[in-house]
XYZ file of C-alpha atoms in Angstrom:
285
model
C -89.762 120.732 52.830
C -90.019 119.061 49.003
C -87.081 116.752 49.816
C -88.700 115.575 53.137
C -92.346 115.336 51.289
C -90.960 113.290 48.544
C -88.364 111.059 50.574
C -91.888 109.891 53.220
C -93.819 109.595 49.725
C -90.729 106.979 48.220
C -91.042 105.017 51.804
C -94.271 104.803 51.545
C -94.564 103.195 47.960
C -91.370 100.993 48.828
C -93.759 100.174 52.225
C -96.852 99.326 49.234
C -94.714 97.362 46.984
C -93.252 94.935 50.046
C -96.634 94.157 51.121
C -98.421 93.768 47.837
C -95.308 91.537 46.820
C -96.040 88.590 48.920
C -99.731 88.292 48.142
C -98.604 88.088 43.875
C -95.984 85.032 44.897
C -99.144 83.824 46.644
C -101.591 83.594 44.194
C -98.755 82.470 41.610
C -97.896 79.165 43.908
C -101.431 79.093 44.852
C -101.742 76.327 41.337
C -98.546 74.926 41.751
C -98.431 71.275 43.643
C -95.002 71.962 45.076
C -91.982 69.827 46.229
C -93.870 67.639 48.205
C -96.806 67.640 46.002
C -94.794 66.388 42.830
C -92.869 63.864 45.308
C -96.494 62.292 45.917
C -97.028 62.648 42.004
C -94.132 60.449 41.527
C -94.379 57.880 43.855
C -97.751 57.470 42.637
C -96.703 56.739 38.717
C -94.259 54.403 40.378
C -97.596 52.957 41.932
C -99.163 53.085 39.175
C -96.754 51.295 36.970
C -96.155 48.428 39.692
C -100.315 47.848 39.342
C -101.365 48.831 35.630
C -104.033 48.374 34.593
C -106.010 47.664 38.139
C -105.893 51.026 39.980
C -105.728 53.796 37.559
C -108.966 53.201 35.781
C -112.504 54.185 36.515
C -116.024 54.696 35.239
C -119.243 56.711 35.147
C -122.345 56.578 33.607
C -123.838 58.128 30.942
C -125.899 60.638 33.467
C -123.086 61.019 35.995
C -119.839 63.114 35.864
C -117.006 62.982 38.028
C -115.203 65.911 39.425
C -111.227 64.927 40.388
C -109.425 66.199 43.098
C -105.523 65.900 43.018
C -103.756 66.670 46.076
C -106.953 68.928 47.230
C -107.120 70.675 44.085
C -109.530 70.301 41.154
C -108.053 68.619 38.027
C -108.405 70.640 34.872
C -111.672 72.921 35.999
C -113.666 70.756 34.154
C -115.418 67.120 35.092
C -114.969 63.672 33.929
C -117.057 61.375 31.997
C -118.986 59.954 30.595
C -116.992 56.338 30.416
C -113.710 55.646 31.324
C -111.280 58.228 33.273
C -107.705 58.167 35.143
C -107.075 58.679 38.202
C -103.585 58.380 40.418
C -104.216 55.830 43.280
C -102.625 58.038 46.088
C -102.782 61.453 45.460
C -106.384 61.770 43.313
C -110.163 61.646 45.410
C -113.087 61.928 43.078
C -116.839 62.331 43.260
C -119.577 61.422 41.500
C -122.455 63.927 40.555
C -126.068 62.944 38.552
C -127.147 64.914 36.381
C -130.729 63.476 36.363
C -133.595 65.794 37.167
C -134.214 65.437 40.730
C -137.835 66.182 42.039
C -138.668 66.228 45.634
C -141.783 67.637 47.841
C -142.018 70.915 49.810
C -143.594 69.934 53.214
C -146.844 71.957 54.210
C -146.314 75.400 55.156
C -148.214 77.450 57.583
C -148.242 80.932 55.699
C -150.260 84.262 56.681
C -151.473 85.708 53.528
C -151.251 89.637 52.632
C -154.939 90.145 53.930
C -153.771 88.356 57.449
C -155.327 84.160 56.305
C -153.793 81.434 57.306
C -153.521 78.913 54.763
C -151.178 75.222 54.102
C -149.237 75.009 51.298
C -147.666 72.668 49.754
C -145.735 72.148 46.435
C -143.132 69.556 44.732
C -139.633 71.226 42.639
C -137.561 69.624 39.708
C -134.199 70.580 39.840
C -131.084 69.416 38.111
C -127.381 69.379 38.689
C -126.224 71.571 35.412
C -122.172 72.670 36.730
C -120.873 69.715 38.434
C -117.815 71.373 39.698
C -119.773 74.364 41.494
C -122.410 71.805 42.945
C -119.349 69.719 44.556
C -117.003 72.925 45.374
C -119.850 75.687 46.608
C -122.328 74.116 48.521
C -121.640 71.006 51.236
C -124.880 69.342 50.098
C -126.750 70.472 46.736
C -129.716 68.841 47.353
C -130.544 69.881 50.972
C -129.718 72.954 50.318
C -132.083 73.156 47.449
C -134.614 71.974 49.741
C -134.016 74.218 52.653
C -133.983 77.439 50.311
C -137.636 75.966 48.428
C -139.202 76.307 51.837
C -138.021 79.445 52.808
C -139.023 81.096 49.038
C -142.459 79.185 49.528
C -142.908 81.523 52.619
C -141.663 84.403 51.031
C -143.361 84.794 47.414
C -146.853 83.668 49.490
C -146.447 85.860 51.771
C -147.081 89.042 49.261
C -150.031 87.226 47.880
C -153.710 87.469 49.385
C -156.066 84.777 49.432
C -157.764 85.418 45.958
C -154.172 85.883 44.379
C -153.396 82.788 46.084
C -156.197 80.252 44.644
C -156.426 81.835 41.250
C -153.309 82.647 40.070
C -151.264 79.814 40.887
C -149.170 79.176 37.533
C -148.345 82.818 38.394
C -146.947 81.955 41.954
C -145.225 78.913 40.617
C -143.086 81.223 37.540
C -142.090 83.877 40.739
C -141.162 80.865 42.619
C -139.082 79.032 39.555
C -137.306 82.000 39.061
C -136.504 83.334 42.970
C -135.078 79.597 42.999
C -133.165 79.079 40.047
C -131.503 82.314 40.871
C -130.425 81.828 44.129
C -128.854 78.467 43.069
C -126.869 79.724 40.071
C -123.729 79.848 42.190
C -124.007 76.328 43.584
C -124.506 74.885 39.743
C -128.203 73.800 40.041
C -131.038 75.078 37.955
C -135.013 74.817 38.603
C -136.812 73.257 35.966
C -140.017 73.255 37.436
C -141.954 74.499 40.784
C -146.129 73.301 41.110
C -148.209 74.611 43.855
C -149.965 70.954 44.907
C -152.516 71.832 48.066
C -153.595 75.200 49.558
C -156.066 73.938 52.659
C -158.055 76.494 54.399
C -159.472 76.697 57.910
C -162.572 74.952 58.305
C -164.604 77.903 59.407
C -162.937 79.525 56.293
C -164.272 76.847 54.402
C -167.641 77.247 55.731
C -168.183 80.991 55.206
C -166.885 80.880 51.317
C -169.127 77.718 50.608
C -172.163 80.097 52.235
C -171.057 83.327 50.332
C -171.095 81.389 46.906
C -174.840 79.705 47.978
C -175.720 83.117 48.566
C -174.314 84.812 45.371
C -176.132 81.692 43.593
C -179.385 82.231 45.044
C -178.864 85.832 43.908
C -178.548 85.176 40.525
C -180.951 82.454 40.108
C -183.542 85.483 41.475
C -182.024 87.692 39.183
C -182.989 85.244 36.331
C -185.776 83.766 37.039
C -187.318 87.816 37.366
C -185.783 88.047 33.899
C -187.795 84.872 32.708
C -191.039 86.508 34.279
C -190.072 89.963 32.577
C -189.635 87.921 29.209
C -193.103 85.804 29.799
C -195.372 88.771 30.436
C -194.220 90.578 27.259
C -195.042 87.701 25.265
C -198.310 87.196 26.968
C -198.986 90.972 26.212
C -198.248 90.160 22.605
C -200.360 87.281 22.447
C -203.173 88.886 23.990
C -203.301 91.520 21.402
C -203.170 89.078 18.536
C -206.417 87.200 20.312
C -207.685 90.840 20.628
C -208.136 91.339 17.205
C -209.252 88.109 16.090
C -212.166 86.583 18.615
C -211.928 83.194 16.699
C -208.180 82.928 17.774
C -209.575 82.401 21.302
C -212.099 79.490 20.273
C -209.625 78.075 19.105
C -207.079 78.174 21.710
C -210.277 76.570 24.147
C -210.045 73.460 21.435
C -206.813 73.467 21.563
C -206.701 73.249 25.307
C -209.288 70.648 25.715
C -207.705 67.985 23.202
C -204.851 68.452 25.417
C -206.841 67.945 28.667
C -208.459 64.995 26.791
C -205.095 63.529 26.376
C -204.012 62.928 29.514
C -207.172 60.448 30.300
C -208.617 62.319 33.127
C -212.646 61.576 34.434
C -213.390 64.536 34.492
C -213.243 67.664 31.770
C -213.826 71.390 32.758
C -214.764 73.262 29.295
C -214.759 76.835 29.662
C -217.430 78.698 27.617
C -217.073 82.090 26.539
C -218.930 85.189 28.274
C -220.001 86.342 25.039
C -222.346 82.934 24.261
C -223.733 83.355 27.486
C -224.750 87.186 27.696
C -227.532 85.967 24.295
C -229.084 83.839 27.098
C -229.327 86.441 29.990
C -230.452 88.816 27.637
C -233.006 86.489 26.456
């Protein structure tokens, strides 16, 4: 029994070692060019040499990098440029990527907030290429891409929001949204610089009943003040009455004071009030 057990245990790590084999010579030839590859390579330095200096040459500017592929393969790992590169005529393809900030517009989105409104958005995202080589060998199109996915997170981060969240707190929604993005595109060498909520338009009966709830809650508090303003006035007219109280010439001279004031606006006629006490000397009398 131990010399079967171990005999089916040595088959079965010869079996392990013959299939893992192949996949190591794999992924050792998998950077090699091969025979036919460096054939190619050679003919085109033979090319080359015929034609120096008018096919090996090329240039970039200063905000674009190039990313070179020989034979299918990247060159290097790294991109080219600024300035003046080489290239092999026949066996190297190249692209060019800018590195410029890139802004573009988020097209109105019908969303249904948390608390069940339906609102348009819109907003506008800065984005830039920052790894050339993952922009041109993980994604088919970096921008579109970019564009597609701001739509989608739009939706998304809005969609937790209600409508109070969603017209106050809007450098909040924009951060959530910068972030969401500029992970998602790590991978495909692009980072968010910027997201801006532009519009949020409302329903027009929406509109209607939040322009008469803020009338209202106006109209509230200018009652609310201007019984405050009463409140105020009748104290002080307490106070002053209590001063005239307990000096009766204060009050003569408040009815001077009152008719050079009447007399100023040049009126026909003047109503002069006399006091009760000068008449009660001629009732009694």
């Amino acid at each position: 029994m131990i010399s079967t057990t171990s005999s089916t245990a040595e088959m079965v790590t010869q079996s392990k070692i013959q299939i893992s084999a192949p996949d190591n010579i794999e992924d050792k030839s998998s950077g090699r060019l091969g025979c036919c590859g460096w054939l190619l390579v050679v003919i085109s330095l033979i090319f080359v040499t015929v034609t120096f200096p008018l096919t090996i040459f090329c240039i970039v500017n200063e905000y674009e990098r190039a990313v070179i592929f020989r034979l299918g393969r990247i060159v290097d790992k790294k991109p080219k440029g600024p300035g003046l590169f080489f290239v092999l005529p026949c066996t190297d393809t190249f692209t060019k990527v800018d590195l410029r900030t890139i802004s573009f517009d988020i097209p109105p989105q019908e969303i249904l907030t948390r608390d069940s409104v339906t609102v348009s958005v819109d907003g506008v995202v800065y984005f830039r290429v920052q790894c050339p080589i993952s922009a041109v060998a993980n994604v088919s199109n970096a921008p579109s891409s970019t564009r597609l996915l701001a739509q989608t997170t739009l939706r998304n981060v809005l969609g937790t929001k209600n409508l109070a969240e969603l017209l106050s707190d809007r450098e909040g929604i924009s951060r959530s949204m910068q972030e969401s993005l500029d992970e998602a595109t790590d991978p495909w060498g692009i980072r968010v610089e910027r997201v801006e909520i532009k519009d949020v338009k409302l329903p027009h009966q929406l509109q209607r009943a939040m322009a008469a709830e803020a009338e209202a809650s106006r109209e509230a508090r200018a009652k609310v003040i201007a019984a405050e303003g009463e409140m105020k006035a009748s104290r002080a007219l307490k106070e002053a009455s209590l001063v005239i109280a307990e000096s009766p010439s204060a009050l003569q001279l408040r009815y001077l004071q009152t008719l050079s004031t009447i007399a100023t606006e040049k009126n026909s006629t003047i109503v002069f009030p006399l006091p009760i006490d000068i008449m009660q000397s001629f009732i009694k009398g």
